Coordinates of C-alpha atoms and ligand atoms in Angstrom, one line a residue:
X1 CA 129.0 128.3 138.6
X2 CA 130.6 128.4 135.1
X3 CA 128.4 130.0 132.6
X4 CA 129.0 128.7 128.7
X5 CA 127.4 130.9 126.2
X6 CA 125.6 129.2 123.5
X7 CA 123.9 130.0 120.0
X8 CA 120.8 130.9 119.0
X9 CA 120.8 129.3 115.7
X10 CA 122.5 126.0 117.3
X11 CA 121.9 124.2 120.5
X12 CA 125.0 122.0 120.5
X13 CA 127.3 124.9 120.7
X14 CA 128.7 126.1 123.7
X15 CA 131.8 128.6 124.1
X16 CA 133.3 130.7 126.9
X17 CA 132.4 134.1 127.5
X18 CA 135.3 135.6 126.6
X19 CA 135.3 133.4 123.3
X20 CA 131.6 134.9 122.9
X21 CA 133.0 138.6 123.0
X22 CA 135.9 137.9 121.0
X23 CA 133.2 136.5 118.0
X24 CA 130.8 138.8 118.3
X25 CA 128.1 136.9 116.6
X26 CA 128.2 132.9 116.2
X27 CA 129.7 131.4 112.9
X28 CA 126.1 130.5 112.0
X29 CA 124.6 133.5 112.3
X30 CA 123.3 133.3 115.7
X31 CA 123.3 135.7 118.8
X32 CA 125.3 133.7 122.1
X33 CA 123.2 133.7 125.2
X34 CA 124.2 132.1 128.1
X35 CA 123.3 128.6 128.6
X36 CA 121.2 129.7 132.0
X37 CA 120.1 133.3 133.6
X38 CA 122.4 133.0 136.6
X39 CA 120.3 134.4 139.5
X40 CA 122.1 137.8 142.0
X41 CA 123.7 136.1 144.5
X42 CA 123.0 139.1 147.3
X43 CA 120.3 140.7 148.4
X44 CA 119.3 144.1 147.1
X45 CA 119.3 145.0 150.9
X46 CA 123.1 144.7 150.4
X47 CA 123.3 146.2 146.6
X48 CA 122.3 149.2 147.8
X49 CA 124.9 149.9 149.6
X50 CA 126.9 149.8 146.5
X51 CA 128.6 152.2 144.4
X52 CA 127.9 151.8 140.4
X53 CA 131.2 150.0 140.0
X54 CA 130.6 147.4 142.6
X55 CA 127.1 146.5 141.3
X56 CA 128.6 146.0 137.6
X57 CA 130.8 143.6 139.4
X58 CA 128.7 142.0 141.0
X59 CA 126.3 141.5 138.0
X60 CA 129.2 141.0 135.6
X61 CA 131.0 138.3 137.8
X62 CA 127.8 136.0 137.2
X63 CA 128.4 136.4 133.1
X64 CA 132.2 136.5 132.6
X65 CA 132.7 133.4 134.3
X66 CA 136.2 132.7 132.8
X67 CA 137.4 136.4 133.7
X68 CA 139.9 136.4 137.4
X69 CA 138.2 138.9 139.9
X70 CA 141.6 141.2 138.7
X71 CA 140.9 140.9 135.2
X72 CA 137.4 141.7 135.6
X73 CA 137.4 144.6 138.3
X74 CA 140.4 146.0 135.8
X75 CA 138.0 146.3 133.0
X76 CA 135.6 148.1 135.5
X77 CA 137.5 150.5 136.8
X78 CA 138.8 151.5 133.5
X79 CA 135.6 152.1 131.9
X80 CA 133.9 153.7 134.7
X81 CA 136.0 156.7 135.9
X82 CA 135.9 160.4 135.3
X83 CA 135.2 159.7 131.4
X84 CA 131.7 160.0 132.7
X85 CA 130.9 163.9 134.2
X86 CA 129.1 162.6 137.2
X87 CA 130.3 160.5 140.2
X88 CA 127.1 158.4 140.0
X89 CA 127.8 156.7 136.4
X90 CA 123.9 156.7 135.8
X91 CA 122.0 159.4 138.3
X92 CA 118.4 159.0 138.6
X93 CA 116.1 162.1 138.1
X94 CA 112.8 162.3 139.9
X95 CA 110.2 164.3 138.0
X96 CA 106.6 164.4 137.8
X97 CA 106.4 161.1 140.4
X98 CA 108.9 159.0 137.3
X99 CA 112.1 158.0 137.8
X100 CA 114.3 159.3 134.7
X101 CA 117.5 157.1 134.5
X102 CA 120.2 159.5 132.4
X103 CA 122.4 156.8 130.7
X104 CA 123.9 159.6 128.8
X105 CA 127.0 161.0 131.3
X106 CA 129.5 159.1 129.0
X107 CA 131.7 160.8 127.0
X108 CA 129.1 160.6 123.6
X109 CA 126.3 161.5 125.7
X110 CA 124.3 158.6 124.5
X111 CA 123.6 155.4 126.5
X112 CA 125.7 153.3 124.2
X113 CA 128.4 154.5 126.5
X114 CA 127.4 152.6 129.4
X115 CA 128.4 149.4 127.5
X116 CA 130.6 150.3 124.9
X117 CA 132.8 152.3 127.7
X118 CA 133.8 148.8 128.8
X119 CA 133.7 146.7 125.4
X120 CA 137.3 147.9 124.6
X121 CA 139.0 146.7 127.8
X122 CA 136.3 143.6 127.7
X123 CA 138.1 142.3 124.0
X124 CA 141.8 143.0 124.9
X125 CA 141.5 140.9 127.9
X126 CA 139.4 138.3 125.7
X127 CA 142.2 138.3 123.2
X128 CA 145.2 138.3 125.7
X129 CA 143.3 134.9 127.4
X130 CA 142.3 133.3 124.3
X131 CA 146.0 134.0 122.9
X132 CA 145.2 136.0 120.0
X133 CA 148.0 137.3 118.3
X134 CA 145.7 138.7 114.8
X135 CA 145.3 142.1 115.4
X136 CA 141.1 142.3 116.0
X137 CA 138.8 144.9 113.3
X138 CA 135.6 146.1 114.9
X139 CA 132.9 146.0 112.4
X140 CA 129.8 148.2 113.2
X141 CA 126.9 149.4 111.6
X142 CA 125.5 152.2 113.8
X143 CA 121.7 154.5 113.9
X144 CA 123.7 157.1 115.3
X145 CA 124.7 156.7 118.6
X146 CA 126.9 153.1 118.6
X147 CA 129.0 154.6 116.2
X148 CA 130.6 157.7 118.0
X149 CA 130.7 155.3 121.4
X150 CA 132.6 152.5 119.8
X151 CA 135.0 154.6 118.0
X152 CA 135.4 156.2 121.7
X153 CA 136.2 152.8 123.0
X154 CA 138.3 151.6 120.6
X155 CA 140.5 154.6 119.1
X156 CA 144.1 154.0 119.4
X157 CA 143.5 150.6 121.7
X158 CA 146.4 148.8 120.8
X159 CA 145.6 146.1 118.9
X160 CA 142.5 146.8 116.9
X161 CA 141.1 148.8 113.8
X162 CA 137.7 150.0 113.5
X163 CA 135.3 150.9 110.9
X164 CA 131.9 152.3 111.2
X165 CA 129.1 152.6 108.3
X166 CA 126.0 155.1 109.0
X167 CA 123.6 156.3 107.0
X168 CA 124.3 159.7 105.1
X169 CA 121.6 161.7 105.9
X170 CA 119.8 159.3 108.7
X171 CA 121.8 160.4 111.8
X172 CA 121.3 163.8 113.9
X173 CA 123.8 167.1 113.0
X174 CA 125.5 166.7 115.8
X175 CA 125.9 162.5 115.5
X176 CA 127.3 162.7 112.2
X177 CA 129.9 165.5 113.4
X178 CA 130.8 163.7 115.9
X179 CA 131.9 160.6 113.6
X180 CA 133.8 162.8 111.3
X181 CA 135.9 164.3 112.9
X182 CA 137.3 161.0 115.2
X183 CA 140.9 161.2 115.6
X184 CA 143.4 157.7 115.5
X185 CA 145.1 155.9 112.6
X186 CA 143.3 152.7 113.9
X187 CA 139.5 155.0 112.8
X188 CA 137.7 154.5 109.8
X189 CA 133.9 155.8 109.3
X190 CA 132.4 155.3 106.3
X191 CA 128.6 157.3 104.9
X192 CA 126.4 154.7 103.1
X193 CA 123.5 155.2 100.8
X194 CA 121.2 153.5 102.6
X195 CA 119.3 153.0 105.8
X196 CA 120.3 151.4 109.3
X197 CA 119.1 148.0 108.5
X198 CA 121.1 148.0 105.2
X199 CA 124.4 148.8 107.1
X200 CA 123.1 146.3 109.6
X201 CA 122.6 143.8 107.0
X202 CA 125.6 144.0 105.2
X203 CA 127.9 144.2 108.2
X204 CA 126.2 141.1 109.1
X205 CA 126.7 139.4 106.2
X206 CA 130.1 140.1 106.2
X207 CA 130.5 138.4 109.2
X208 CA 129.3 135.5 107.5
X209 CA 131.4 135.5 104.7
X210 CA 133.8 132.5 104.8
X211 CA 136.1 133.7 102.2
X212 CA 136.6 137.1 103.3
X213 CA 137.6 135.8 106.9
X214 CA 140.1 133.0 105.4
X215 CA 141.4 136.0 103.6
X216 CA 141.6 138.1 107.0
X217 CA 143.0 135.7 108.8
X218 CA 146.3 135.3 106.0
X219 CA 146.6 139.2 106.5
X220 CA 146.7 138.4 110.4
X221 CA 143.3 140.4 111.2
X222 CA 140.0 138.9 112.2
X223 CA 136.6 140.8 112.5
X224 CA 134.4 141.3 115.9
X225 CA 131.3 143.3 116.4
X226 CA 130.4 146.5 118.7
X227 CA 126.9 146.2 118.0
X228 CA 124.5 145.1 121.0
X229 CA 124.7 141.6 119.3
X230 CA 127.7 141.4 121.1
X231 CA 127.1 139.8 125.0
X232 CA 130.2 142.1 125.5
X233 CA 127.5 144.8 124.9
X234 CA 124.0 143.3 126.3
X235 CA 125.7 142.2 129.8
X236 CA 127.4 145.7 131.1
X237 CA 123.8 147.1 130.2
X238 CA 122.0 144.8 132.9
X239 CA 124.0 146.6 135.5
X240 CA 122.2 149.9 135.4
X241 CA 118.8 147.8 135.7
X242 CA 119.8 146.4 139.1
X243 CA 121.6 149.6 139.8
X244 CA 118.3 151.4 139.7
X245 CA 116.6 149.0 141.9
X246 CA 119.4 149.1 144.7
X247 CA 119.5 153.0 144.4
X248 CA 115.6 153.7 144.9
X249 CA 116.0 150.9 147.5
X250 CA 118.4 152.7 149.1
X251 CA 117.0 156.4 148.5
X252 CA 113.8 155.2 150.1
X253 CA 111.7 155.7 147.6
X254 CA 110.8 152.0 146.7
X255 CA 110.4 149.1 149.7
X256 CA 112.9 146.1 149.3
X257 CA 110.5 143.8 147.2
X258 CA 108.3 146.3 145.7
X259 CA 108.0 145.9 141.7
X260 CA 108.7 148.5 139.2
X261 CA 108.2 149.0 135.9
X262 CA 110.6 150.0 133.1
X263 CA 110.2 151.8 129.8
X264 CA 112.9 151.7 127.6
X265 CA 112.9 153.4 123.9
X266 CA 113.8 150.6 121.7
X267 CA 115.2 150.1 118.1
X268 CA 117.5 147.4 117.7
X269 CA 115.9 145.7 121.2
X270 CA 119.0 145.6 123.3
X271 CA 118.6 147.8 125.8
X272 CA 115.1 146.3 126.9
X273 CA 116.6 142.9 126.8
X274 CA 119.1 144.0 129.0
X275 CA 115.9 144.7 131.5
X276 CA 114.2 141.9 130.9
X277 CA 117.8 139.9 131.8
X278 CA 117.8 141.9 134.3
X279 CA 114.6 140.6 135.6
X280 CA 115.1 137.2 135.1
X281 CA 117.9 137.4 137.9
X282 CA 115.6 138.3 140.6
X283 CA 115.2 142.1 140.3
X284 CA 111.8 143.3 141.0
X285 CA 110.6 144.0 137.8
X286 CA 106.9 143.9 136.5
X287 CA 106.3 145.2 133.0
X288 CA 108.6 146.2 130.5
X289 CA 107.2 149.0 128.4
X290 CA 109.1 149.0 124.9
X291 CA 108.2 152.5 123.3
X292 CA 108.9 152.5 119.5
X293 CA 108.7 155.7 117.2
X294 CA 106.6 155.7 114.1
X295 CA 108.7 152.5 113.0
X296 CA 106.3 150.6 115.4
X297 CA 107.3 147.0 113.8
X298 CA 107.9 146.0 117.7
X299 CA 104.4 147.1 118.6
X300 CA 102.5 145.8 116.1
X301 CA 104.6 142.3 117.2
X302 CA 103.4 142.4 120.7
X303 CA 100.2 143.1 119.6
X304 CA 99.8 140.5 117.0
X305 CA 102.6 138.2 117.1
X306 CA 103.2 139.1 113.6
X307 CA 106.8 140.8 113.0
X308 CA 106.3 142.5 109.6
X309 CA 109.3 144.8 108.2
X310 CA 107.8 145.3 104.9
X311 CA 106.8 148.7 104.9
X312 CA 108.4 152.4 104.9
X313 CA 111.0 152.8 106.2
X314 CA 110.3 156.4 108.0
X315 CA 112.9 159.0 109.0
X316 CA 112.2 160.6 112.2
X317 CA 113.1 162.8 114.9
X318 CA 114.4 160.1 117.0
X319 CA 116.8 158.3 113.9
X320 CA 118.6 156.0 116.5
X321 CA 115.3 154.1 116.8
X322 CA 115.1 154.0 112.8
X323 CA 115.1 150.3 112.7
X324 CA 112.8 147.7 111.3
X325 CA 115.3 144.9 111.7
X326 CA 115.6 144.8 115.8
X327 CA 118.4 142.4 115.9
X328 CA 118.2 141.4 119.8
X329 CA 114.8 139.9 119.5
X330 CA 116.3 137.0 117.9
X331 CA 117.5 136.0 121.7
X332 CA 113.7 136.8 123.2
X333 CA 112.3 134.7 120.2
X334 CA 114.8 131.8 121.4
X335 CA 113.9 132.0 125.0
X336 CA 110.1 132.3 124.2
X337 CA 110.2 129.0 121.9
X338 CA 111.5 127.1 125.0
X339 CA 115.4 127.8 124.0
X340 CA 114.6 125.6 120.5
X341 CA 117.6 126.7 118.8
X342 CA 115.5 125.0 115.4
X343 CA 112.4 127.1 115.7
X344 CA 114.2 129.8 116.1
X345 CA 115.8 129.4 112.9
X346 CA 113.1 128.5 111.1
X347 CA 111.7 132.1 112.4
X348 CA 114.8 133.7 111.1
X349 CA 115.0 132.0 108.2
X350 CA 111.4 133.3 107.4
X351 CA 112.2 137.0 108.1
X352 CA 114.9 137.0 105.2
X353 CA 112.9 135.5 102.6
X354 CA 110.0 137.2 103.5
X355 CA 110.8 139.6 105.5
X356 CA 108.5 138.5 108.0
X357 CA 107.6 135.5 110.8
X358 CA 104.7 134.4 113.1
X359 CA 105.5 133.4 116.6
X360 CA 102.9 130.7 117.7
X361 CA 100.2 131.7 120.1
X362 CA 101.7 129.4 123.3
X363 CA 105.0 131.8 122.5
X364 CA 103.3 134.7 122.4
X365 CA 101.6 133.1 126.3
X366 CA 105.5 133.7 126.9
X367 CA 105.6 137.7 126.2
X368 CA 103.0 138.4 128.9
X369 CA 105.9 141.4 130.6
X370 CA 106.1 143.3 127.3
X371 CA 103.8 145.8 126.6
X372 CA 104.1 147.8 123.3
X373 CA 103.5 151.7 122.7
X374 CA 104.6 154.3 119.9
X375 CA 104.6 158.1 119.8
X376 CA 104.7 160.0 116.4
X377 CA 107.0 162.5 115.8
X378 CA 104.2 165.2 116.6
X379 CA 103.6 163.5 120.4
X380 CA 108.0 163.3 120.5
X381 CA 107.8 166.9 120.5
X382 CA 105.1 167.4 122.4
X383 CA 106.1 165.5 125.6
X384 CA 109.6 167.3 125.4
X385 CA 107.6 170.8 125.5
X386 CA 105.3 169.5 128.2
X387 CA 108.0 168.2 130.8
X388 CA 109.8 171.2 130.1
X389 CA 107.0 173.3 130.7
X390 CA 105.4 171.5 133.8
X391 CA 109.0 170.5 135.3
X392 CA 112.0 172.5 133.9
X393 CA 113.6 169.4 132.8
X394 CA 114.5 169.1 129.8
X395 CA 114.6 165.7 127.7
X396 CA 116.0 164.2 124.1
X397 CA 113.9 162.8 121.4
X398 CA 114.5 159.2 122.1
X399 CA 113.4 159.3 126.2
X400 CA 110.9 161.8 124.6
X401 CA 109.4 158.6 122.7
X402 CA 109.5 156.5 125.9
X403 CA 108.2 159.2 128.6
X404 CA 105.0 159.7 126.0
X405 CA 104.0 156.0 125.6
X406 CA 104.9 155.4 129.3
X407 CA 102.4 158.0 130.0
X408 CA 99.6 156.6 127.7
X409 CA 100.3 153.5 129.3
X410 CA 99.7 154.3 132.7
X411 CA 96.6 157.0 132.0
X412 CA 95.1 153.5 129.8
X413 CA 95.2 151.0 132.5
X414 CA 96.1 152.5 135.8
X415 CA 99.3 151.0 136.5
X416 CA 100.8 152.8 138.9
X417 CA 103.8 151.3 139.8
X418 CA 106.9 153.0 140.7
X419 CA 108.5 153.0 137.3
X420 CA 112.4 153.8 135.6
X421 CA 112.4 155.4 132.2
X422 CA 115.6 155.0 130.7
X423 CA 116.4 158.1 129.3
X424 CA 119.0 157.2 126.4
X425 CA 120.7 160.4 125.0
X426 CA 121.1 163.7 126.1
X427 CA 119.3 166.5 124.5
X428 CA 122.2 168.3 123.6
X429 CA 122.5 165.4 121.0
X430 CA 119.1 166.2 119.3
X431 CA 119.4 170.0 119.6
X432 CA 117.3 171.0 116.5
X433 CA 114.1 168.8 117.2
X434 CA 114.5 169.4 121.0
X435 CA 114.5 173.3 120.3
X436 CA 111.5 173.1 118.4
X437 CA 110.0 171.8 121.5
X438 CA 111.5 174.0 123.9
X439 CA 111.9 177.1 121.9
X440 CA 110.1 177.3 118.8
X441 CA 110.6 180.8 117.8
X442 CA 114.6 180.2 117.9
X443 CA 116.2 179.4 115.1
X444 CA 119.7 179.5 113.6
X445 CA 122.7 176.9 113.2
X446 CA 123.0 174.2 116.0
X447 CA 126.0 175.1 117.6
X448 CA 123.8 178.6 118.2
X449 CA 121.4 176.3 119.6
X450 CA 123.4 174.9 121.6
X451 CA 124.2 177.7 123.7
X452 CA 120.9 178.8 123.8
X453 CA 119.6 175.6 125.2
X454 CA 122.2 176.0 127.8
X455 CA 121.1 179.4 128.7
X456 CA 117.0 178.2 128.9
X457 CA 118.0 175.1 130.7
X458 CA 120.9 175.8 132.2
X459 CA 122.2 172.6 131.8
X460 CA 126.2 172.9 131.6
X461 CA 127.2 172.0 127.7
X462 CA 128.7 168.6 127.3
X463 CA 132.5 168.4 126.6
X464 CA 131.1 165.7 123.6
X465 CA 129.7 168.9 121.9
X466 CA 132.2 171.7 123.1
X467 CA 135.0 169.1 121.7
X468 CA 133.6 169.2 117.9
X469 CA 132.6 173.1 117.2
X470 CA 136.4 173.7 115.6
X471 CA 137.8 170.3 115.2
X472 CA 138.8 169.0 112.1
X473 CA 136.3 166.9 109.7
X474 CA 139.0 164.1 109.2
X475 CA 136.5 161.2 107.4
X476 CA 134.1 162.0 104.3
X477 CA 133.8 158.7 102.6
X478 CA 130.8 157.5 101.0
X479 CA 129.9 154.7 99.6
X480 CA 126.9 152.4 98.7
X481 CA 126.0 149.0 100.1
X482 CA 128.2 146.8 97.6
X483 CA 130.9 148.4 98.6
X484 CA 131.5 148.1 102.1
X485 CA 133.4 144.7 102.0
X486 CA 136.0 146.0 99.4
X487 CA 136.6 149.4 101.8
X488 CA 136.9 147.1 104.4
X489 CA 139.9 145.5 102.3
X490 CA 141.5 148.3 101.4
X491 CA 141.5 150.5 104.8
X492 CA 143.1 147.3 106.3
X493 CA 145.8 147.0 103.4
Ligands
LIG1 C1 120.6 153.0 120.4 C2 119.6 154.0 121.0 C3 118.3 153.6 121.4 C4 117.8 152.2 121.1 O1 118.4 151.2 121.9 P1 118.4 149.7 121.5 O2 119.2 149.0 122.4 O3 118.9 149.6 120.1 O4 116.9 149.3 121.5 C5 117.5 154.5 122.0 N1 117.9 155.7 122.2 C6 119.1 156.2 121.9 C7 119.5 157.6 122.1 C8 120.0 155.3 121.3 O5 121.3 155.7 121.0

């Protein structure tokens, strides 16, 4: 079956898939979805018997519709290979009865690798089928973690230029290293003063700036997006979902049929959209537990159907999830309305103006999976000491977030399903708060920390980290908001 992706924000459109991921976001400002869920066509008796590559084609065959089986099992094999330091792709960690999912074996040790691994190879093919001779410039605002993985992807990929905006002094020690010292001539990554959602903004409205692209497009260049707006993103994070399944399926420790439950810590709402996708084509899934730090704008929403970003923005131990603005629930808002492109709008509409919107009640009938939890920076820590203590293993902030309110959730109503927490980044990432839970009496500069996590945990140190103690800091461009556009111009001159 063909699958046509269509807009949010307009429900005549329809484009192909690989149109979708050449565009990143729709002309009118919308997110593409595809025009139906397309169910798994084979059992998970049969998934798990499958290797992590040949469940992502299996899943991804049902999305990129207009991608040959080559084209598609070309992109796979080249993203998934020994960039990633385990054989599994995504190994599952049984502690304390919970199934910990580590997303983070990529070469950022984040999850954003799982999608943004394959994004790169996704485009190119995109462009070669679509004939696109204009030479394509990733735009991306990043929290931390989509920055480093998409400058991964994309440095010296033929073909494309990318720039990525963070905010100066709202990303982890080792993030921000990590983004400064990016090698290729294609690389550009840019400080601003401001937040997440004033990067996000901004990039956004860049996209939507008629001029700018007419002007582009003279200079032969035109702009695409690595953010999880981007189905390029949303649909190679499904996989691990259904991978889960089939693996606990085939480890035994779930019955074909049996429903789970996921937690996923959430910011920008991609990766539990992913799940909840993921559900809608048959896996077993229950309730999807969406665990938000103190910048609990998504809990308050599933509580009250209100989504309200005025108020403090609050810096915190888990800065990927500093987000008030969750971009992806645009597409949940969409499918809850009944797919009413106009509604949805309207919704959107209202969050700019006022910076807020009220779902109805029968929409909010229509979130009955979700269920909404926060932990404070306090509990982050605390639940990162107490696994390590009760369990040896040892977890980052952001799975910290989800492993806490997953726990609340099932000590409050006695849910005891089997149940996957994703766990998004690995410590080694968040080494200063992590050692405050792990070690509090250590302290000292974080490459020090480094190798005394290793020694407590002994965890192996990640080649991300061993690659940036001596290299070279080879971007230190700030800049504020206002400016973004025009260094866009000029690094593309
Ligand atoms: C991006 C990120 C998240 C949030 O994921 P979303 O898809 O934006 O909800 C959580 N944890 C880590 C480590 C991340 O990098």
């Amino acid at each position: 079956m063909e699958i046509l992706y269509k807009s949010t924000r307009d429900s005549e459109k329809r484009v192909t898939a690989s149109l979708a991921i050449l565009q990143g976001l729709s002309e009118d400002g919308g997110l593409y979805l595809p025009t139906a869920v397309p169910s798994l066509d084979k059992s998970f008796a049969e998934l798990s018997g499958m290797n992590y590559r040949e469940i992502a084609y299996e899943v991804m065959k049902l999305f990129f519709t207009d991608f040959t089986e080559e084209e598609l099992r070309y992109c796979i094999d080249k993203a998934y290979d020994s960039k990633f330091d385990t054989e599994e792709i995504a190994p599952i960690k049984k502690v304390d009865g919970t199934y910990y999912l580590e997303l983070f074996h990529g070469s950022t040790i984040a999850f954003k690798d799982m999608a943004l691994s394959i994004l790169p190879y996704l485009m190119t093919t995109s462009a070669r089928k679509n004939n696109i001779t204009n030479e394509i410039v990733i735009l991306t605002a990043t929290s931390g973690d989509t920055g480093k993985a998409a400058l991964a992807g994309f440095a010296s990929v033929p073909g494309t230029r990318i720039v990525v905006f963070y905010p100066k002094g709202g990303v982890s020690f080792i993030q921000e290293r990590q983004m400064i010292t990016q090698k290729g001539d294609n690389t550009l990554v840019v400080g601003i003063r401001g937040n997440f959602d004033d990067a996000q903004s901004q990039v956004k409205a860049i996209f939507g700036d008629d001029e700018f692209k007419a002007e582009l497009d003279k200079a032969g260049f035109q702009l695409s997006s690595a953010n999880s707006i981007n189905i390029g993103r949303l649909i190679p994070q499904v996989v691990y979902y259904v991978y889960s399944y089939a693996t606990l399926l085939a480890k035994g420790e779930i019955s074909d049929g049996e429903m789970i439950n996921v937690t996923v810590p959430t910011g920008n709402f991609g990766n539990i959209l992913a799940a909840f996708i993921a559900k809608k084509m048959g896996t077993p899934i229950d309730k999807l537990i969406c665990a938000s730090n103190e910048n609990k704008v998504l809990y308050d929403f599933f509580k009250t159907g209100l989504y309200d970003k005025n108020r403090d923005f609050i810096l915190t131990n888990s800065p990927s999830m500093d987000i008030l603005i969750s971009s992806n629930l645009e597409r949940l808002i969409y499918l809850i309305a009944g797919e009413d492109s106009e509604v949805n709008k309207s919704l959107m509409e209202d969050l700019k103006n006022k910076g807020s919107y009220t779902i109805t009640d029968s929409m909010k009938a229509n979130l009955d999976s979700f269920v909404g939890g926060f932990a404070t920076e306090d509990e982050t820590v605390g639940e990162i000491a107490r696994l390590y203590k009760e369990d040896g293993y040892v977890i980052d902030t952001h799975t910290a977030v989800a492993s806490y309110v997953y726990n609340e959730y099932r000590k409050s109503t006695g849910d005891d399903k089997k149940t996957v927490i994703a766990s998004t980044a690995s410590p080694y990432k968040f080494i200063n708060s992590v050692m405050k839970a792990v070690a509090p009496d250590e302290a000292g500069e974080e490459f020090a920390l480094v190798d005394k996590l290793s020694s407590i945990s002994g965890v192996k140190i990640p080649n991300a980290v061993e690659d940036i103690k001596n290299a070279d800091i080879l971007h230190n461009m700030v800049v504020d908001i206002d400016e973004m556009k025009n260094t866009v111009r000029d690094f593309l001159k």
